[in-house]
mmCIF file of N, CA and C in Angstrom:
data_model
loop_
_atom_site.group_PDB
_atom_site.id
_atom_site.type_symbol
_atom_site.label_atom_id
_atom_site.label_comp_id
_atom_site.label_asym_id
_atom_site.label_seq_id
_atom_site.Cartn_x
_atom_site.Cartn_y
_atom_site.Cartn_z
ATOM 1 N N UNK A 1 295.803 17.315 108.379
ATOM 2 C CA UNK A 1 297.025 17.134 107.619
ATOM 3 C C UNK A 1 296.936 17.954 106.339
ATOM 4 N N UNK A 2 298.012 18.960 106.213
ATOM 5 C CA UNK A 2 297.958 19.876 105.316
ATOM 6 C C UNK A 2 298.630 18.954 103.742
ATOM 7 N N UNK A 3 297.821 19.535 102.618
ATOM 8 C CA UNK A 3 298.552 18.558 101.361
ATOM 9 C C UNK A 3 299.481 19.288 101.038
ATOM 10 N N UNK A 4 300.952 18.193 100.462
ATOM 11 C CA UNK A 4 302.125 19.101 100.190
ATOM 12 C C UNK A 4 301.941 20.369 99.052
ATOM 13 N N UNK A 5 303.172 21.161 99.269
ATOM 14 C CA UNK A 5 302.779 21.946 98.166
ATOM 15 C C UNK A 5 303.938 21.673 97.370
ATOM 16 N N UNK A 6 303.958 22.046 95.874
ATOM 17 C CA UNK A 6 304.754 21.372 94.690
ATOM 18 C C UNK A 6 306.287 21.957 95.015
ATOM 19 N N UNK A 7 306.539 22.841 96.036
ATOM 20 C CA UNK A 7 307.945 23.165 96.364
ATOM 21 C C UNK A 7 308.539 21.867 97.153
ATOM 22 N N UNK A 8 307.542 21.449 98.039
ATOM 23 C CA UNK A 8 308.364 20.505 98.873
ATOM 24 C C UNK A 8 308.656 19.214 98.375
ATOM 25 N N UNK A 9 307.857 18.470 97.156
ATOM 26 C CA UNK A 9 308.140 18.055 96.447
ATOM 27 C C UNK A 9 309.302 17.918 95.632
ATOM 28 N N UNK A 10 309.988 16.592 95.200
ATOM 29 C CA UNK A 10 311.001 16.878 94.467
ATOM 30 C C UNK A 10 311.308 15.832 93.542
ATOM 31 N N UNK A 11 310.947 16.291 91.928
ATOM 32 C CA UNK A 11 311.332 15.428 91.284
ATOM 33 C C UNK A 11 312.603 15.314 90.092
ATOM 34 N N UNK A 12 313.144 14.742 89.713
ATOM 35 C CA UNK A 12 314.456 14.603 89.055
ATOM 36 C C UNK A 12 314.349 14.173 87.600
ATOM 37 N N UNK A 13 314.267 15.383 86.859
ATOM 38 C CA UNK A 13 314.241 15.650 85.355
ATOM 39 C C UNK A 13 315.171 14.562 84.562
ATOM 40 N N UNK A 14 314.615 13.436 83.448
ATOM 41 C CA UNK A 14 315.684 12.827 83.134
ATOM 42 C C UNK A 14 315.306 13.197 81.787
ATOM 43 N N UNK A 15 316.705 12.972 81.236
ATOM 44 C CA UNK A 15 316.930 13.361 79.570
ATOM 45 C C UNK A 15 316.158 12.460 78.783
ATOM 46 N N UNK A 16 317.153 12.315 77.575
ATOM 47 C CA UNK A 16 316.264 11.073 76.585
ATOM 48 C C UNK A 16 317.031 9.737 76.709
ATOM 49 N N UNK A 17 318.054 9.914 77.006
ATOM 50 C CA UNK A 17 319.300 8.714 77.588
ATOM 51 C C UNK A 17 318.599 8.407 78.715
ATOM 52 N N UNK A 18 318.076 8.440 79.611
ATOM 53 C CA UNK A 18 317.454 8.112 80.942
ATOM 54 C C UNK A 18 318.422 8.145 82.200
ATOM 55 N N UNK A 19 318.837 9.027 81.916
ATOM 56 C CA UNK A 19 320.118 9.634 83.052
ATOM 57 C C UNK A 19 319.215 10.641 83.557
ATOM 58 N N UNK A 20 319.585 10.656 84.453
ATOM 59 C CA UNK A 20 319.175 12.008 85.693
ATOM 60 C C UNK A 20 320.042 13.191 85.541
ATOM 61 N N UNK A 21 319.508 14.111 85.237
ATOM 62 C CA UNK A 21 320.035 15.822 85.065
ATOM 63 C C UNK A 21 319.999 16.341 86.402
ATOM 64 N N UNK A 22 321.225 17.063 86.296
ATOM 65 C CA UNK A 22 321.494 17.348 88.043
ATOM 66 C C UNK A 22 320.686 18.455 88.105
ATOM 67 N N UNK A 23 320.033 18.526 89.799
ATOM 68 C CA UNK A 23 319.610 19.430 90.131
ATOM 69 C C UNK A 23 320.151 21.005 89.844
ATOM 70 N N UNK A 24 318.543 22.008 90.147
ATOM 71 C CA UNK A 24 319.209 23.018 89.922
ATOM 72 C C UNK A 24 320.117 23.691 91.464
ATOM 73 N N UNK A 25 320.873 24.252 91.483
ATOM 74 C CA UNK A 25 322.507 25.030 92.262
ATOM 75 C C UNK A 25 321.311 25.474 93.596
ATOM 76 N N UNK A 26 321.429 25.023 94.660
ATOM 77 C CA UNK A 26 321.039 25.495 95.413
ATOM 78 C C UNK A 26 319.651 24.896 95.849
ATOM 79 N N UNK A 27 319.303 23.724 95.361
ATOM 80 C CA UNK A 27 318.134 22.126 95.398
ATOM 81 C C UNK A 27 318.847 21.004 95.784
ATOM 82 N N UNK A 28 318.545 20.834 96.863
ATOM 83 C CA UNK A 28 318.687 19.716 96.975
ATOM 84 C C UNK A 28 317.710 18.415 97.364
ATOM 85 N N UNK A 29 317.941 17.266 96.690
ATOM 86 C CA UNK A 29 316.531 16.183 96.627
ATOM 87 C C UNK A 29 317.352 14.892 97.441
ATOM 88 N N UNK A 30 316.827 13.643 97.331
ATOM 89 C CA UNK A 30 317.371 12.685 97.756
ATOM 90 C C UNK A 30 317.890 11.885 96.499
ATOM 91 N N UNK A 31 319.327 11.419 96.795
ATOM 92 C CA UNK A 31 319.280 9.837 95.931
ATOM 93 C C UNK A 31 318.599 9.112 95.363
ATOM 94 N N UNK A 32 318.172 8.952 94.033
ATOM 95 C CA UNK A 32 317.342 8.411 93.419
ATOM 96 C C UNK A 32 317.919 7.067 92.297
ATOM 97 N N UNK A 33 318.236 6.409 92.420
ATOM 98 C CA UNK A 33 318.746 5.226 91.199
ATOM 99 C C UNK A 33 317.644 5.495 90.009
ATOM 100 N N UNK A 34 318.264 5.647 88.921
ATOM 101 C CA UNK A 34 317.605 5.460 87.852
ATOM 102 C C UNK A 34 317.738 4.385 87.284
ATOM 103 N N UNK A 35 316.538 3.955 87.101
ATOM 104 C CA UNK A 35 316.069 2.663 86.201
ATOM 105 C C UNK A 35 315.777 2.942 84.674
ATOM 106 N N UNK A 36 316.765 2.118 84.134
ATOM 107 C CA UNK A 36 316.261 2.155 82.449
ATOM 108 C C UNK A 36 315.660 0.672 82.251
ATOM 109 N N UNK A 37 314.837 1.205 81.224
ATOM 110 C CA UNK A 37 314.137 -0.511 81.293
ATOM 111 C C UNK A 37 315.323 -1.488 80.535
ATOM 112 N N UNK A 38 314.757 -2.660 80.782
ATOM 113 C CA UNK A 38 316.060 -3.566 79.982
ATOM 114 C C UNK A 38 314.959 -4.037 78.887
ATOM 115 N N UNK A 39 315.948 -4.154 77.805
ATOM 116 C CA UNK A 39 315.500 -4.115 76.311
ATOM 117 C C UNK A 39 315.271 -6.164 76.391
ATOM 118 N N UNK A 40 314.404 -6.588 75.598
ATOM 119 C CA UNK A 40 314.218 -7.967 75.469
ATOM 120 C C UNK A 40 315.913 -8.482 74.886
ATOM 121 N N UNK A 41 316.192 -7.768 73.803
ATOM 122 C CA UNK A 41 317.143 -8.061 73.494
ATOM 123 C C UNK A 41 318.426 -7.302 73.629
ATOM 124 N N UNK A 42 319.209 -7.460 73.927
ATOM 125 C CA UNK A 42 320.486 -6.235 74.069
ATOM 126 C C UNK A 42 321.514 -6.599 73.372
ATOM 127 N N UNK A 43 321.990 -6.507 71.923
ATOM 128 C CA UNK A 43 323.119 -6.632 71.199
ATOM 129 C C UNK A 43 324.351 -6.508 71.515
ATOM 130 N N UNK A 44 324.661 -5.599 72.894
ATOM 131 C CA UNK A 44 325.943 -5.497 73.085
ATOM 132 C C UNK A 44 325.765 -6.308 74.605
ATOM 133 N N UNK A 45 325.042 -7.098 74.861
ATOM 134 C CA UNK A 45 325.457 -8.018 75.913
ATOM 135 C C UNK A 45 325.624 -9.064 75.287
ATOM 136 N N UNK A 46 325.040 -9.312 74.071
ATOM 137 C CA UNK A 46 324.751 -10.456 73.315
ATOM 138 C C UNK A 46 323.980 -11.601 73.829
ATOM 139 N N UNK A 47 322.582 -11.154 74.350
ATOM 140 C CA UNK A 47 321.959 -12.015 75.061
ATOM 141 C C UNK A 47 320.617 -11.770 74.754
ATOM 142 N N UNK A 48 319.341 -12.662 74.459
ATOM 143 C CA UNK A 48 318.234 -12.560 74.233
ATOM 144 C C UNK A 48 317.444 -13.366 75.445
ATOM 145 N N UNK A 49 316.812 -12.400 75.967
ATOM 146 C CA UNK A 49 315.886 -12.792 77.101
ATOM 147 C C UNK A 49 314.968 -14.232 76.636
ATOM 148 N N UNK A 50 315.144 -15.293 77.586
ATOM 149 C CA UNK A 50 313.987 -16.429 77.148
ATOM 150 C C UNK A 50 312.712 -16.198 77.585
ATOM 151 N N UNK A 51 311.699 -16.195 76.664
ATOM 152 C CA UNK A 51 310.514 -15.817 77.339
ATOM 153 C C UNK A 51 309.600 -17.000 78.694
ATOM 154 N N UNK A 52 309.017 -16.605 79.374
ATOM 155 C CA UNK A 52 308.796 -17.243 80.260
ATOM 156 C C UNK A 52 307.774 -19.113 79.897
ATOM 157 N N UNK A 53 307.900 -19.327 80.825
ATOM 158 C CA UNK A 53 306.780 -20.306 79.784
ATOM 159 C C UNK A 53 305.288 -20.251 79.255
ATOM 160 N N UNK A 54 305.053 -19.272 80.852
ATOM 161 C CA UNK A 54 303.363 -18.771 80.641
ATOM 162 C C UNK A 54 303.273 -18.425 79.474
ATOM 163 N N UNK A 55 304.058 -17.496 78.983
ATOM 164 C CA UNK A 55 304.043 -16.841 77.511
ATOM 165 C C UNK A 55 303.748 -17.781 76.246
ATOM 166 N N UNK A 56 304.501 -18.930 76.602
ATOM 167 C CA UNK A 56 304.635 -19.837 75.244
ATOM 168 C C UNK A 56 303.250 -20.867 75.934
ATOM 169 N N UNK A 57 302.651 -20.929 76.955
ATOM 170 C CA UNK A 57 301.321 -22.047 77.431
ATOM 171 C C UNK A 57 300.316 -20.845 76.312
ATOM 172 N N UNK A 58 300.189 -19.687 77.124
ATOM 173 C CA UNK A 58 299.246 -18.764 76.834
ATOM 174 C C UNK A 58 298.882 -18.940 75.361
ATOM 175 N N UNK A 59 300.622 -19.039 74.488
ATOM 176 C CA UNK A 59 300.275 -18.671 72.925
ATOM 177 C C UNK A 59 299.682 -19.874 72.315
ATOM 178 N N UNK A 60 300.072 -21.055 72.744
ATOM 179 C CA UNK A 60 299.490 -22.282 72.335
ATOM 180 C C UNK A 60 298.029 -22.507 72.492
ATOM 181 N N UNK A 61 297.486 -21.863 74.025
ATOM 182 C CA UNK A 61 296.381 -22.271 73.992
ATOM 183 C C UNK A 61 295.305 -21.343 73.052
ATOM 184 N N UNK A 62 295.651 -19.983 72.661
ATOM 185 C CA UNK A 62 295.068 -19.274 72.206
ATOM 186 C C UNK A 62 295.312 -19.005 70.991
ATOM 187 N N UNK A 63 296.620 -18.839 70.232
ATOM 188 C CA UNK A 63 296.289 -18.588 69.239
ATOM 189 C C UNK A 63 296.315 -19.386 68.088
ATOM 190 N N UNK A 64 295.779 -19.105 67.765
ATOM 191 C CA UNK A 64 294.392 -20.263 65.932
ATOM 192 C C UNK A 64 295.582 -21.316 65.351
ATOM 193 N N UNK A 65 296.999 -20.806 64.901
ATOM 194 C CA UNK A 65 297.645 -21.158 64.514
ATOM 195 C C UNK A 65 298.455 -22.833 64.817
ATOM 196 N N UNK A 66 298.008 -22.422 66.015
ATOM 197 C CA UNK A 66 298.865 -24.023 67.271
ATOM 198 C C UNK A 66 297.356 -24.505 67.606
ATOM 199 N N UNK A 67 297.406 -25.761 67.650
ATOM 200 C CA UNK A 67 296.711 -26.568 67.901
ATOM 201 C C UNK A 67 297.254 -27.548 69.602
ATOM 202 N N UNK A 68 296.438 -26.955 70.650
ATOM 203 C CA UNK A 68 297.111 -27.051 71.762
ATOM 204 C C UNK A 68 296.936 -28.601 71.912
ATOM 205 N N UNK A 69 296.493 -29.096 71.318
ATOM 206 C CA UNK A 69 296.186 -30.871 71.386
ATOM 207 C C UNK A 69 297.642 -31.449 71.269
ATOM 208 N N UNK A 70 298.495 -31.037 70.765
ATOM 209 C CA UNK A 70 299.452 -31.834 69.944
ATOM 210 C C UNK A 70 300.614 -31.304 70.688
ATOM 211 N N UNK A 71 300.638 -30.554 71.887
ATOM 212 C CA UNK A 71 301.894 -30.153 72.813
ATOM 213 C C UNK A 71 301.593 -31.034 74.000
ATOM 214 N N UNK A 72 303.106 -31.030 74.380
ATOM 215 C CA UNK A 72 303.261 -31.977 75.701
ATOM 216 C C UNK A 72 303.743 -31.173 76.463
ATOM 217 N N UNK A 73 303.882 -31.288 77.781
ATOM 218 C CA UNK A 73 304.310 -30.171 78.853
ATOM 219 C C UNK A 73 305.437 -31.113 79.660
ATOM 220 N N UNK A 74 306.313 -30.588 79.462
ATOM 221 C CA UNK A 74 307.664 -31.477 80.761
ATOM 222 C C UNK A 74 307.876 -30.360 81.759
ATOM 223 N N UNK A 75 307.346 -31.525 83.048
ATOM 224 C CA UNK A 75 307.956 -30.451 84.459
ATOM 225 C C UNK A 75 308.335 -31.184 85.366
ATOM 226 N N UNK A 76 308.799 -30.636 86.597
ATOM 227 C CA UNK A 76 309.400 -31.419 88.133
ATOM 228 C C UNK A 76 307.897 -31.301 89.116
ATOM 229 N N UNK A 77 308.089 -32.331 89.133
ATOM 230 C CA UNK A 77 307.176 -32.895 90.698
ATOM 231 C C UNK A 77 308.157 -33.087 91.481
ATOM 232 N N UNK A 78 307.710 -32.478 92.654
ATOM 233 C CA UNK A 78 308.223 -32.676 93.720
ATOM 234 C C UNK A 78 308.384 -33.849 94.198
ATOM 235 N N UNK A 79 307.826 -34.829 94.157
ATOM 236 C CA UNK A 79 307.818 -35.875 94.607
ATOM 237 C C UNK A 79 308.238 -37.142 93.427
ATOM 238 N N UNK A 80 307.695 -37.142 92.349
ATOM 239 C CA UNK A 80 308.044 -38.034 91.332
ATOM 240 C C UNK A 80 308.903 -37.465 90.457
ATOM 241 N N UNK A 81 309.764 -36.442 90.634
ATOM 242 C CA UNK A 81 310.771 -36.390 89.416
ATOM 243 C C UNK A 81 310.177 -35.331 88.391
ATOM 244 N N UNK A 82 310.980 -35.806 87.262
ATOM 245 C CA UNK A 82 310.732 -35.129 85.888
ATOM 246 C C UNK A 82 308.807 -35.982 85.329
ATOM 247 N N UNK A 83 308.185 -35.182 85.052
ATOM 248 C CA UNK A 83 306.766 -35.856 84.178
ATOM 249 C C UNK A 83 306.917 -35.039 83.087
ATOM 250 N N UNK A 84 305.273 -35.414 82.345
ATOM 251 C CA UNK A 84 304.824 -35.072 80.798
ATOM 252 C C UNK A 84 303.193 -35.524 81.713
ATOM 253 N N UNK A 85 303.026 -33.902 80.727
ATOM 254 C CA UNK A 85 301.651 -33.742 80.579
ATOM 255 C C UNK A 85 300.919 -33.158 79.473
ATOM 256 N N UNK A 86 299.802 -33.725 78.961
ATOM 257 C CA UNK A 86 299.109 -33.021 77.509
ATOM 258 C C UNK A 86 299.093 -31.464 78.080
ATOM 259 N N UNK A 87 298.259 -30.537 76.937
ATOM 260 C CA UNK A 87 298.356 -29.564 76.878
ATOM 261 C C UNK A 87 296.975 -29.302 77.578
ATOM 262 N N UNK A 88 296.231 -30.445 77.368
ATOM 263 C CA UNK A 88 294.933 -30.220 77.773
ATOM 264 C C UNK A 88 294.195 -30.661 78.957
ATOM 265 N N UNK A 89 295.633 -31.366 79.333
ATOM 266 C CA UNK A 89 295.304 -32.131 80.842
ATOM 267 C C UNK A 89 295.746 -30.371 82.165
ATOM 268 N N UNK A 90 296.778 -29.482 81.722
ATOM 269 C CA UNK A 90 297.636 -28.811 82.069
ATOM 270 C C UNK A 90 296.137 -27.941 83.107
ATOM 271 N N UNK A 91 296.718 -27.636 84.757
ATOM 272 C CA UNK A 91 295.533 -27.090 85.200
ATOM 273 C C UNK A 91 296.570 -25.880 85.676
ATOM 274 N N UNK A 92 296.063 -24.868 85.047
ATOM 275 C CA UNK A 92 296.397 -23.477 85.703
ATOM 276 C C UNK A 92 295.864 -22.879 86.772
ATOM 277 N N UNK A 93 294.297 -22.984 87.390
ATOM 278 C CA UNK A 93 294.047 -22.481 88.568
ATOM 279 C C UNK A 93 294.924 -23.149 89.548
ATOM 280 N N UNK A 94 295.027 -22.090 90.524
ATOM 281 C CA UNK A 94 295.703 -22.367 91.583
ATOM 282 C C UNK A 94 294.924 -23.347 92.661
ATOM 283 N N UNK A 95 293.698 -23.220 92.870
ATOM 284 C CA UNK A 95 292.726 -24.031 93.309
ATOM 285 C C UNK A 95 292.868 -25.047 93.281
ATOM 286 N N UNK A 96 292.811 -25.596 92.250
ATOM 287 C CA UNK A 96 292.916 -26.931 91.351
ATOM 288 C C UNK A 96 293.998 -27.697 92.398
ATOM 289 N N UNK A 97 293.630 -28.695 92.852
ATOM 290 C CA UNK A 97 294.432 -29.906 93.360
ATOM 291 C C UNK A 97 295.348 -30.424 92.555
ATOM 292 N N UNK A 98 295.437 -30.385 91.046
ATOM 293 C CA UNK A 98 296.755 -30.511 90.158
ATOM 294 C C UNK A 98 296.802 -29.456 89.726
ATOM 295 N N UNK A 99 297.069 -28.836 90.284
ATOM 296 C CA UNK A 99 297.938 -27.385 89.970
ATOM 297 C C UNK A 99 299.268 -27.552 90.078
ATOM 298 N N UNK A 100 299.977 -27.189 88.626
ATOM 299 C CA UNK A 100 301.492 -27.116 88.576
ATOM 300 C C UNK A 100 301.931 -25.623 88.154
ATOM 301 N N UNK A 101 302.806 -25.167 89.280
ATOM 302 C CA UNK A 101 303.463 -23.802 88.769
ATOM 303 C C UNK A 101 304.258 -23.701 87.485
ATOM 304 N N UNK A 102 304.304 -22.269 87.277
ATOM 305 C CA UNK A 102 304.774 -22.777 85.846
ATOM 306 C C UNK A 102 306.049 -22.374 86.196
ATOM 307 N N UNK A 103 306.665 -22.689 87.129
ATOM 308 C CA UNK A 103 308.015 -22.147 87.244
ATOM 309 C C UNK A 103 308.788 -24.062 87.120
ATOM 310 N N UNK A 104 308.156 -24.644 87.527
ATOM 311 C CA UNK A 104 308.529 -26.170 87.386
ATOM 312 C C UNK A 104 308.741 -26.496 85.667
ATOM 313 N N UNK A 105 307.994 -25.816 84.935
ATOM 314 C CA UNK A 105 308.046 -26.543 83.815
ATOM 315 C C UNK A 105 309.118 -26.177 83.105
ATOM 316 N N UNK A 106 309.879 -27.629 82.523
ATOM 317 C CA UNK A 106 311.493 -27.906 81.863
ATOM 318 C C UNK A 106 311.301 -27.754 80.320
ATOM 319 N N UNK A 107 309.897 -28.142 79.272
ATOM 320 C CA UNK A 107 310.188 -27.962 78.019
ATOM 321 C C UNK A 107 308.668 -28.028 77.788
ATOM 322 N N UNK A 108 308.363 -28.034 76.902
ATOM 323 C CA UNK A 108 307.208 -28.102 76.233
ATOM 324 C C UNK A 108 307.578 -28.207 74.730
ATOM 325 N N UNK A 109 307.310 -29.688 74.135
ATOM 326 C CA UNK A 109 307.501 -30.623 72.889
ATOM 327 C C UNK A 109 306.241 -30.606 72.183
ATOM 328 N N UNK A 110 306.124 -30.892 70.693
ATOM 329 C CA UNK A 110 305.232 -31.227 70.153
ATOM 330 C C UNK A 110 304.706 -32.939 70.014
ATOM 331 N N UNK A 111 303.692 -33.494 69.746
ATOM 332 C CA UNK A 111 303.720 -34.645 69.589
ATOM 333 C C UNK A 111 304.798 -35.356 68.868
ATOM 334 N N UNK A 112 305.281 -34.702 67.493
ATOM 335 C CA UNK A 112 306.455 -35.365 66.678
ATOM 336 C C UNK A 112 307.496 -35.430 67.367
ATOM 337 N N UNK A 113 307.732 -34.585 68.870
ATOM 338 C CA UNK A 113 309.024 -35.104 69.229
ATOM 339 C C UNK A 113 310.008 -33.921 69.380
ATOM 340 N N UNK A 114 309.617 -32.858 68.133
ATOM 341 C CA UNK A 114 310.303 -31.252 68.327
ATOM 342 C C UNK A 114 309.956 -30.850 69.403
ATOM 343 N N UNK A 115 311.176 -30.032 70.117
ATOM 344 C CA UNK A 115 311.348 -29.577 71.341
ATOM 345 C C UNK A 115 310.712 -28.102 70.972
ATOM 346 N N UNK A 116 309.645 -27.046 71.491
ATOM 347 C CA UNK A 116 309.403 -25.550 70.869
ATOM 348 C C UNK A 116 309.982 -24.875 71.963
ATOM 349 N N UNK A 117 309.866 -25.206 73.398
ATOM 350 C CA UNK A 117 310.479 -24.830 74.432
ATOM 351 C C UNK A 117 311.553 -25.530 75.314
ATOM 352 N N UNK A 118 312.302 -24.933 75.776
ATOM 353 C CA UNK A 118 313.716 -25.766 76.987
ATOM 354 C C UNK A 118 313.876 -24.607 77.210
ATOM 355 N N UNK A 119 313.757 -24.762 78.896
ATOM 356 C CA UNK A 119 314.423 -23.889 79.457
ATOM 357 C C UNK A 119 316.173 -24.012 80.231
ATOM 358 N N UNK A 120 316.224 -25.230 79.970
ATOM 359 C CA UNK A 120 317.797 -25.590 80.182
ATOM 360 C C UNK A 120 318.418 -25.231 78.661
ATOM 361 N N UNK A 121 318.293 -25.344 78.005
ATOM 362 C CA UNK A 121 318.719 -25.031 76.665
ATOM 363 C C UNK A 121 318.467 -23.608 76.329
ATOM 364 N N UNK A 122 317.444 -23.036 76.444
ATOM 365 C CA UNK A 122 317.284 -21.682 76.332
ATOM 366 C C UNK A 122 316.860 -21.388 74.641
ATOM 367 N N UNK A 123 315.426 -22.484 74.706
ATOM 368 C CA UNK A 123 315.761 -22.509 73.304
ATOM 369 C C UNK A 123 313.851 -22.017 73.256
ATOM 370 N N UNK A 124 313.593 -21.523 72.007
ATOM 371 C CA UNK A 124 312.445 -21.041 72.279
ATOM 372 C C UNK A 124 311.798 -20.806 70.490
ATOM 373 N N UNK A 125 311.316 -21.937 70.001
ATOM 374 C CA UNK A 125 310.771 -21.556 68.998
ATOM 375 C C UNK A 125 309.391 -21.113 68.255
ATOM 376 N N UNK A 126 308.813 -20.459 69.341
ATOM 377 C CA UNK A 126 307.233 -20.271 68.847
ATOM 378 C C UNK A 126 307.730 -18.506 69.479
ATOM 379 N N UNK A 127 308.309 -17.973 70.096
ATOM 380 C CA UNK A 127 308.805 -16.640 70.128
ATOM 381 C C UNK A 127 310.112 -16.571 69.381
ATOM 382 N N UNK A 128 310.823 -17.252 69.221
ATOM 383 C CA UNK A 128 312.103 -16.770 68.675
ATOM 384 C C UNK A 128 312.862 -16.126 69.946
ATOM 385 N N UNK A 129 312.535 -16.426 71.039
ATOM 386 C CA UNK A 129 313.844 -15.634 72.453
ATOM 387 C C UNK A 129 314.807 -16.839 72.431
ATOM 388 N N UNK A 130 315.148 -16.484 73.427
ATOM 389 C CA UNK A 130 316.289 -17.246 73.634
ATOM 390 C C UNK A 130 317.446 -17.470 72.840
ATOM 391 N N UNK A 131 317.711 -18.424 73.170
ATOM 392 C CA UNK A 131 319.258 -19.152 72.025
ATOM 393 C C UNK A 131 318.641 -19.109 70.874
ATOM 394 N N UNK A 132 317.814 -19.720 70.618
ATOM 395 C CA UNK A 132 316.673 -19.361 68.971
ATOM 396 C C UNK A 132 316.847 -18.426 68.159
ATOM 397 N N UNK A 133 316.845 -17.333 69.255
ATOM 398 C CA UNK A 133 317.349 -15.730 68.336
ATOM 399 C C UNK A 133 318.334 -15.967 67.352
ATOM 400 N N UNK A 134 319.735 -16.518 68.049
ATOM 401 C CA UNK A 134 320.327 -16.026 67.188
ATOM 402 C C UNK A 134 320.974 -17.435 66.475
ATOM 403 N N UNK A 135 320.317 -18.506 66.426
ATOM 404 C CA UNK A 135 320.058 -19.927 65.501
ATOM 405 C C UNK A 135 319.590 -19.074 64.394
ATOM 406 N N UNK A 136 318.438 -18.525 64.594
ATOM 407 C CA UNK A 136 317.609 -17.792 63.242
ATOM 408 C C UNK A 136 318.555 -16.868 62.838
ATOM 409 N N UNK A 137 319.072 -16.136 63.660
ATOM 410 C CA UNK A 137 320.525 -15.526 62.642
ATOM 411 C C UNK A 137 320.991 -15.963 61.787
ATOM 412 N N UNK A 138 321.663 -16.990 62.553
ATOM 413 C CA UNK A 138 322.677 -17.546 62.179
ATOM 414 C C UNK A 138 322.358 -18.341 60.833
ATOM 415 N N UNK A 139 321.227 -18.633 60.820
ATOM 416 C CA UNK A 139 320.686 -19.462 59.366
ATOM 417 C C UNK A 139 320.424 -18.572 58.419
ATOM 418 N N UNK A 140 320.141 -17.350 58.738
ATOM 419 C CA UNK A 140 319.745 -16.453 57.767
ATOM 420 C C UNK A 140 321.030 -15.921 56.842
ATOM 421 N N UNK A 141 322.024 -15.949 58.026
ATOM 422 C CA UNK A 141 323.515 -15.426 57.269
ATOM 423 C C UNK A 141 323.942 -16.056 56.113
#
């Protein structure tokens, strides 16, 4: 099997807008969709991406600032409904016989009762995504 050579090849020059520049007159390539990345936040959709929850488990457990003792975890069991679990009971291997995905989990509260995460609410205060974003706007105005 012979390796291609860079003629038969064909790739599609994009600008700084991330549009595709048409081929040159007499090239022709295949259909290509261009992908622009999507921005966390996009001002003219008026929408701020909620960050996932892993994101907000991850930051609690690691960084110095949060004290992962003092978060509670709300998620769906399949079988029993809505629960609460410490931060420290929470088993991330998949292995693990209580293993909960983190796609189940509904909020994550502090002991006092403040909500830092909802994902029905879309509220997110240890990143600032979500509806949060623009609460913090809105207070700043």
């Amino acid at each position: 099997m012979a390796p291609e050579s860079l003629e038969e090849t064909s790739i599609i020059p994009e600008d700084i807008s991330g549009e595709a520049t048409p081929d040159p007159p007499g090239h022709s390539s295949p259909a290509r969709k261009v992908r622009t990345p999507s921005p966390e936040y996009d001002p003219k959709a008026g929408e701020n991406r909620l960050r996932p929850a892993g994101d907000i488990i991850n930051r609690l457990n690691w960084d110095p600032a949060f004290e992962r003792t003092e978060y509670v975890i709300g998620f769906v069991d399949r079988f029993e409904g809505q629960l609460e679990v410490g931060m420290d009971s929470w088993k991330k291997e998949t292995t693990d016989e209580e293993f909960i995905p983190q796609h189940r989990v509904l909020y994550i509260r502090h002991l006092s009762g403040e909500v830092v995460w909802d994902r029905r609410r879309r509220i997110d205060k240890i990143f600032l995504s979500g509806n949060s974003a623009f609460a913090e706007l809105a207070f700043l105005a």
